[in-house]
mmCIF file of C-alpha atoms in Angstrom:
data_model
loop_
_atom_site.group_PDB
_atom_site.id
_atom_site.type_symbol
_atom_site.label_atom_id
_atom_site.label_comp_id
_atom_site.label_asym_id
_atom_site.label_seq_id
_atom_site.Cartn_x
_atom_site.Cartn_y
_atom_site.Cartn_z
ATOM 1 C CA MET A 6 101.289 -98.461 4.958
ATOM 2 C CA SER A 7 103.323 -99.795 8.286
ATOM 3 C CA ILE A 8 103.162 -97.113 11.094
ATOM 4 C CA GLY A 9 106.398 -97.326 13.278
ATOM 5 C CA VAL A 10 105.376 -97.176 16.938
ATOM 6 C CA LYS A 11 108.008 -95.526 19.183
ATOM 7 C CA LYS A 12 108.917 -97.647 22.625
ATOM 8 C CA ALA A 13 108.629 -95.871 25.281
ATOM 9 C CA PRO A 14 111.916 -95.222 27.558
ATOM 10 C CA LYS A 15 112.023 -97.421 30.464
ATOM 11 C CA TRP A 16 112.218 -95.608 33.845
ATOM 12 C CA TRP A 17 116.361 -96.325 34.636
ATOM 13 C CA GLU A 18 116.505 -94.256 30.865
ATOM 14 C CA LYS A 19 114.536 -91.561 31.440
ATOM 15 C CA GLY A 20 116.205 -87.967 32.388
ATOM 16 C CA LEU A 21 119.786 -89.214 31.688
ATOM 17 C CA GLN A 22 122.408 -86.327 31.655
ATOM 18 C CA PRO A 23 125.365 -86.181 29.061
ATOM 19 C CA ASN A 24 127.600 -87.315 32.442
ATOM 20 C CA MET A 25 125.646 -90.529 32.637
ATOM 21 C CA LYS A 26 126.147 -93.762 31.088
ATOM 22 C CA GLU A 27 125.642 -97.233 31.672
ATOM 23 C CA VAL A 28 128.300 -100.013 31.367
ATOM 24 C CA THR A 29 128.080 -102.384 29.561
ATOM 25 C CA GLY A 30 130.266 -104.970 31.613
ATOM 26 C CA ALA A 31 133.275 -105.583 33.723
ATOM 27 C CA GLN A 32 135.236 -104.876 31.226
ATOM 28 C CA ASP A 33 133.851 -101.391 30.441
ATOM 29 C CA PHE A 34 133.886 -100.565 34.386
ATOM 30 C CA VAL A 35 138.098 -101.446 34.554
ATOM 31 C CA ASP A 36 138.658 -99.060 32.096
ATOM 32 C CA SER A 37 136.036 -96.605 32.403
ATOM 33 C CA LEU A 38 137.563 -95.961 36.003
ATOM 34 C CA LEU A 39 141.317 -95.856 34.674
ATOM 35 C CA SER A 40 140.260 -93.246 31.672
ATOM 36 C CA ALA A 41 138.119 -91.223 33.846
ATOM 37 C CA GLY A 42 140.966 -89.498 35.697
ATOM 38 C CA ASP A 43 140.835 -87.559 38.374
ATOM 39 C CA LYS A 44 136.959 -87.050 38.143
ATOM 40 C CA LEU A 45 135.067 -88.172 40.449
ATOM 41 C CA VAL A 46 132.500 -91.564 39.451
ATOM 42 C CA VAL A 47 129.433 -92.507 41.631
ATOM 43 C CA VAL A 48 128.395 -96.336 39.488
ATOM 44 C CA ASP A 49 124.897 -96.430 40.981
ATOM 45 C CA PHE A 50 123.706 -100.659 41.112
ATOM 46 C CA PHE A 51 119.784 -100.603 40.569
ATOM 47 C CA SER A 52 117.611 -103.717 39.075
ATOM 48 C CA PRO A 53 114.521 -102.913 37.003
ATOM 49 C CA GLY A 54 112.097 -104.723 39.282
ATOM 50 C CA CYS A 55 113.919 -102.923 42.128
ATOM 51 C CA GLY A 56 110.905 -100.014 43.890
ATOM 52 C CA GLY A 57 112.692 -97.529 45.860
ATOM 53 C CA CYS A 58 115.558 -97.766 42.828
ATOM 54 C CA LYS A 59 112.993 -96.188 40.224
ATOM 55 C CA ALA A 60 111.509 -93.610 43.131
ATOM 56 C CA LEU A 61 115.798 -92.559 43.642
ATOM 57 C CA HIS A 62 115.785 -92.451 39.761
ATOM 58 C CA PRO A 63 114.965 -89.279 39.520
ATOM 59 C CA LYS A 64 116.718 -87.483 42.035
ATOM 60 C CA ILE A 65 119.974 -89.086 41.065
ATOM 61 C CA CYS A 66 119.092 -87.777 37.504
ATOM 62 C CA GLN A 67 118.330 -84.147 39.459
ATOM 63 C CA LEU A 68 121.941 -84.687 41.123
ATOM 64 C CA ALA A 69 123.654 -85.812 37.829
ATOM 65 C CA GLU A 70 122.562 -82.041 36.075
ATOM 66 C CA MET A 71 123.634 -80.025 39.099
ATOM 67 C CA ASN A 72 127.280 -81.606 39.402
ATOM 68 C CA PRO A 73 128.412 -81.556 35.561
ATOM 69 C CA ASP A 74 132.174 -82.632 36.703
ATOM 70 C CA VAL A 75 131.694 -85.771 38.260
ATOM 71 C CA GLN A 76 130.754 -89.330 36.118
ATOM 72 C CA PHE A 77 127.209 -90.574 37.030
ATOM 73 C CA TRP A 78 127.470 -94.641 36.476
ATOM 74 C CA HIS A 79 124.316 -96.764 36.432
ATOM 75 C CA VAL A 80 125.159 -100.663 36.372
ATOM 76 C CA ASN A 81 121.825 -103.178 35.956
ATOM 77 C CA TYR A 82 121.713 -105.496 38.171
ATOM 78 C CA GLU A 83 120.336 -108.227 36.634
ATOM 79 C CA GLU A 84 122.524 -108.120 32.894
ATOM 80 C CA LEU A 85 125.084 -107.965 34.985
ATOM 81 C CA LYS A 86 124.292 -110.217 38.082
ATOM 82 C CA SER A 87 128.227 -111.585 37.681
ATOM 83 C CA MET A 88 130.123 -108.874 37.811
ATOM 84 C CA CYS A 89 128.377 -107.210 40.742
ATOM 85 C CA TYR A 90 129.098 -110.583 42.837
ATOM 86 C CA SER A 91 132.322 -110.380 42.040
ATOM 87 C CA LEU A 92 132.061 -106.404 43.759
ATOM 88 C CA ASN A 93 130.197 -108.405 46.373
ATOM 89 C CA VAL A 94 127.057 -105.902 45.918
ATOM 90 C CA HIS A 95 124.332 -107.766 47.834
ATOM 91 C CA VAL A 96 121.983 -105.109 48.446
ATOM 92 C CA LEU A 97 119.631 -102.239 45.975
ATOM 93 C CA PRO A 98 120.494 -99.325 45.500
ATOM 94 C CA PHE A 99 123.758 -99.325 45.879
ATOM 95 C CA PHE A 100 126.254 -96.334 45.708
ATOM 96 C CA ARG A 101 129.985 -96.477 44.549
ATOM 97 C CA PHE A 102 132.466 -93.202 44.683
ATOM 98 C CA TYR A 103 135.887 -93.591 42.988
ATOM 99 C CA ARG A 104 138.518 -91.531 41.845
ATOM 100 C CA GLY A 105 141.511 -90.924 40.208
ATOM 101 C CA ALA A 106 144.977 -92.648 42.531
ATOM 102 C CA GLU A 107 142.390 -92.917 45.928
ATOM 103 C CA GLY A 108 140.793 -96.005 44.192
ATOM 104 C CA ARG A 109 137.213 -96.628 46.013
ATOM 105 C CA LEU A 110 136.698 -93.836 48.401
ATOM 106 C CA CYS A 111 132.778 -95.456 50.049
ATOM 107 C CA SER A 112 130.188 -97.484 49.485
ATOM 108 C CA PHE A 113 126.915 -97.322 51.313
ATOM 109 C CA SER A 114 122.890 -98.494 50.429
ATOM 110 C CA CYS A 115 120.758 -95.541 50.906
ATOM 111 C CA THR A 116 116.822 -94.573 50.217
ATOM 112 C CA ASN A 117 115.146 -92.308 48.773
ATOM 113 C CA ALA A 118 114.031 -91.469 52.496
ATOM 114 C CA THR A 119 117.876 -91.675 52.778
ATOM 115 C CA ILE A 120 118.817 -89.615 50.706
ATOM 116 C CA GLU A 121 120.814 -87.452 52.167
ATOM 117 C CA LYS A 122 123.785 -89.543 53.293
ATOM 118 C CA PHE A 123 123.751 -89.629 48.699
ATOM 119 C CA LYS A 124 124.348 -85.764 49.227
ATOM 120 C CA ASP A 125 126.901 -85.522 51.969
ATOM 121 C CA ALA A 126 129.210 -87.991 50.262
ATOM 122 C CA LEU A 127 128.531 -85.991 47.281
ATOM 123 C CA ALA A 128 129.678 -82.584 49.122
ATOM 124 C CA LYS A 129 132.083 -84.270 50.632
ATOM 125 C CA TYR A 130 134.492 -85.980 47.608
ATOM 126 C CA GLY A 131 132.735 -84.107 44.591
ATOM 127 C CA ALA A 132 135.470 -81.232 45.037
ATOM 128 C CA ASP A 133 137.860 -81.027 42.842
ATOM 129 C CA CYS A 134 141.138 -81.900 43.200
ATOM 130 C CA CYS A 135 145.325 -82.930 40.788
ATOM 131 C CA SER A 136 147.213 -86.232 41.982
ATOM 132 C CA LEU A 137 150.642 -86.173 39.873
ATOM 133 C CA ALA A 138 149.606 -90.409 40.704
ATOM 134 C CA PRO A 139 148.022 -92.972 38.490
ATOM 135 C CA VAL A 140 144.466 -94.041 38.383
ATOM 136 C CA LYS A 141 144.053 -97.189 41.001
ATOM 137 C CA GLY A 142 140.744 -98.127 39.815
ATOM 138 C CA PRO A 143 138.876 -100.625 41.645
ATOM 139 C CA LYS A 144 141.412 -102.545 44.791
ATOM 140 C CA GLU A 145 142.819 -105.771 43.227
ATOM 141 C CA LYS A 146 141.000 -108.114 45.117
ATOM 142 C CA GLU A 147 137.844 -106.912 43.279
ATOM 143 C CA LEU A 148 140.513 -106.592 39.714
ATOM 144 C CA LEU A 149 140.879 -110.515 41.051
ATOM 145 C CA ALA A 150 136.967 -112.088 41.456
ATOM 146 C CA LEU A 151 136.213 -109.873 38.471
ATOM 147 C CA ALA A 152 138.867 -112.474 36.328
ATOM 148 C CA ALA A 153 137.870 -115.359 38.317
ATOM 149 C CA ASN A 154 134.720 -115.117 37.676
ATOM 150 C CA LYS A 155 134.222 -117.482 34.223
ATOM 151 C CA ASP A 156 131.239 -116.039 33.541
ATOM 152 C CA LEU A 157 132.809 -112.389 32.220
ATOM 153 C CA SER A 158 135.137 -111.600 29.822
ATOM 154 C CA PHE A 159 138.065 -109.914 31.567
ATOM 155 C CA ALA A 160 141.348 -110.648 32.175
ATOM 156 C CA TYR A 161 143.898 -109.201 35.166
ATOM 157 C CA THR A 162 147.344 -109.917 35.340
ATOM 158 C CA PRO A 163 148.283 -109.130 39.051
ATOM 159 C CA GLU A 164 151.710 -106.753 39.239
ATOM 160 C CA THR A 165 155.007 -109.121 40.542
ATOM 161 C CA GLU A 166 157.539 -107.347 41.532
ATOM 162 C CA GLU A 167 160.737 -107.462 40.006
ATOM 163 C CA PRO A 168 163.758 -110.154 40.752
ATOM 164 C CA VAL A 169 166.472 -108.579 43.156
ATOM 165 C CA PRO A 170 169.747 -110.120 41.253
ATOM 166 C CA VAL A 171 171.629 -112.553 43.776
ATOM 167 C CA VAL A 172 175.136 -110.640 43.379
ATOM 168 C CA ALA A 173 173.272 -107.318 45.150
ATOM 169 C CA LEU A 174 171.939 -109.514 47.753
ATOM 170 C CA GLN A 175 175.285 -110.281 48.603
ATOM 171 C CA GLU A 176 176.280 -106.904 48.506
ATOM 172 C CA ASP A 177 173.709 -105.772 50.950
ATOM 173 C CA MET A 178 174.626 -109.112 53.348
ATOM 174 C CA VAL A 179 178.318 -107.865 53.403
ATOM 175 C CA ILE A 180 177.722 -104.558 53.706
ATOM 176 C CA LYS A 181 175.028 -105.252 56.837
ATOM 177 C CA THR A 182 177.770 -108.022 58.242
ATOM 178 C CA ASN A 183 180.709 -105.368 58.636
ATOM 179 C CA ARG A 184 178.334 -102.359 59.982
ATOM 180 C CA THR A 185 177.164 -104.985 62.359
ATOM 181 C CA PHE A 186 181.079 -105.870 63.173
ATOM 182 C CA SER A 187 182.378 -102.419 63.215
ATOM 183 C CA SER A 188 179.778 -101.286 65.716
ATOM 184 C CA HIS A 189 180.040 -104.116 67.764
ATOM 185 C CA PRO A 190 184.151 -105.716 67.827
ATOM 186 C CA ILE A 191 184.589 -109.003 68.710
ATOM 187 C CA THR A 192 186.897 -109.618 71.186
ATOM 188 C CA PHE A 193 187.894 -112.861 72.464
ATOM 189 C CA ARG A 194 188.993 -113.966 75.853
ATOM 190 C CA PRO A 195 191.254 -117.138 77.122
ATOM 191 C CA LEU A 196 190.109 -119.888 77.308
ATOM 192 C CA LEU A 197 189.904 -120.764 81.166
ATOM 193 C CA LEU A 198 191.058 -124.360 81.721
ATOM 194 C CA PRO A 199 189.993 -126.110 85.366
ATOM 195 C CA LEU A 200 192.985 -126.503 87.970
ATOM 196 C CA PRO A 201 193.753 -129.753 89.339
ATOM 197 C CA LEU A 202 192.336 -130.104 92.849
ATOM 198 C CA PRO A 203 194.421 -129.380 95.777
ATOM 199 C CA LEU A 204 195.111 -133.167 97.283
ATOM 200 C CA THR A 205 194.210 -132.699 100.776
ATOM 201 C CA SER A 206 196.064 -135.408 102.822
ATOM 202 C CA ALA A 207 198.928 -137.470 102.334
ATOM 203 C CA SER A 208 196.470 -140.638 102.448
ATOM 204 C CA HIS A 209 194.806 -139.363 100.272
ATOM 205 C CA LYS A 210 197.210 -139.163 97.936
ATOM 206 C CA ALA A 211 197.913 -142.501 98.361
ATOM 207 C CA LYS A 212 194.599 -143.852 98.442
ATOM 208 C CA TYR A 213 194.733 -141.789 94.594
ATOM 209 C CA ASP A 214 198.493 -143.779 93.618
ATOM 210 C CA SER A 215 197.230 -146.725 94.258
ATOM 211 C CA LYS A 216 194.176 -146.191 92.219
ATOM 212 C CA GLU A 217 196.126 -144.829 89.749
ATOM 213 C CA VAL A 218 198.403 -147.608 89.551
ATOM 214 C CA LYS A 219 196.025 -150.405 89.368
ATOM 215 C CA LEU A 220 194.488 -149.226 86.252
ATOM 216 C CA VAL A 221 198.526 -148.708 83.842
ATOM 217 C CA LYS A 222 198.071 -152.764 85.379
ATOM 218 C CA LYS A 223 195.312 -152.903 84.498
ATOM 219 C CA MET A 224 195.920 -151.923 80.905
ATOM 220 C CA GLY A 225 199.565 -153.878 80.741
ATOM 221 C CA ILE A 226 201.590 -150.488 79.797
ATOM 222 C CA LEU A 227 203.806 -150.792 83.207
ATOM 223 C CA THR A 228 205.066 -152.812 84.969
ATOM 224 C CA PRO A 229 204.999 -152.064 88.621
ATOM 225 C CA ARG A 230 207.983 -150.964 91.331
ATOM 226 C CA ALA A 231 209.445 -153.276 93.192
#
């Protein structure tokens, strides 16, 4: 006859509410945020060996019970270190608030002694809202960091802008050029050539003529006059 012994739940498994869940990985984290819609999502990063996390857990469960429309997710730092590193989480306990098209709302660390910081953020962002824009989820740099981490099974392809056809670019340039010419017409002015300097005296003219004759003689073009 064998007697089954039921394992006692770990401290982070106690007092969980229906609106609380454990994140299992990077893909689960991103997919769950995108499917949360306009609901406020509170992500709790904790470690089983963190005394501050353990002391704060019952109050977080109580706040989750009092706010059934808010999603409370917890991330085990020891099991998902690579993911936490990619999300730039380096202190515990740590919280991040996300919602719909607004994406990340705030990030902070608090303990049992500073629980008012958590309550203030919950009161500020917990109001119902409706947005027609698509859900934003994590920031793009977070998605890129998750995808670049080889320890994670997560892939992300950045959205690229559609290329503009060359014909459209040429037409746009022609339109802009026509607008510029119409608003700033170009006027052509006649080119002014320099006038010859006047000869000041007869001696200066004779000197100038002799230099010219010498130059022509040297070039052999004209026979000097008798």
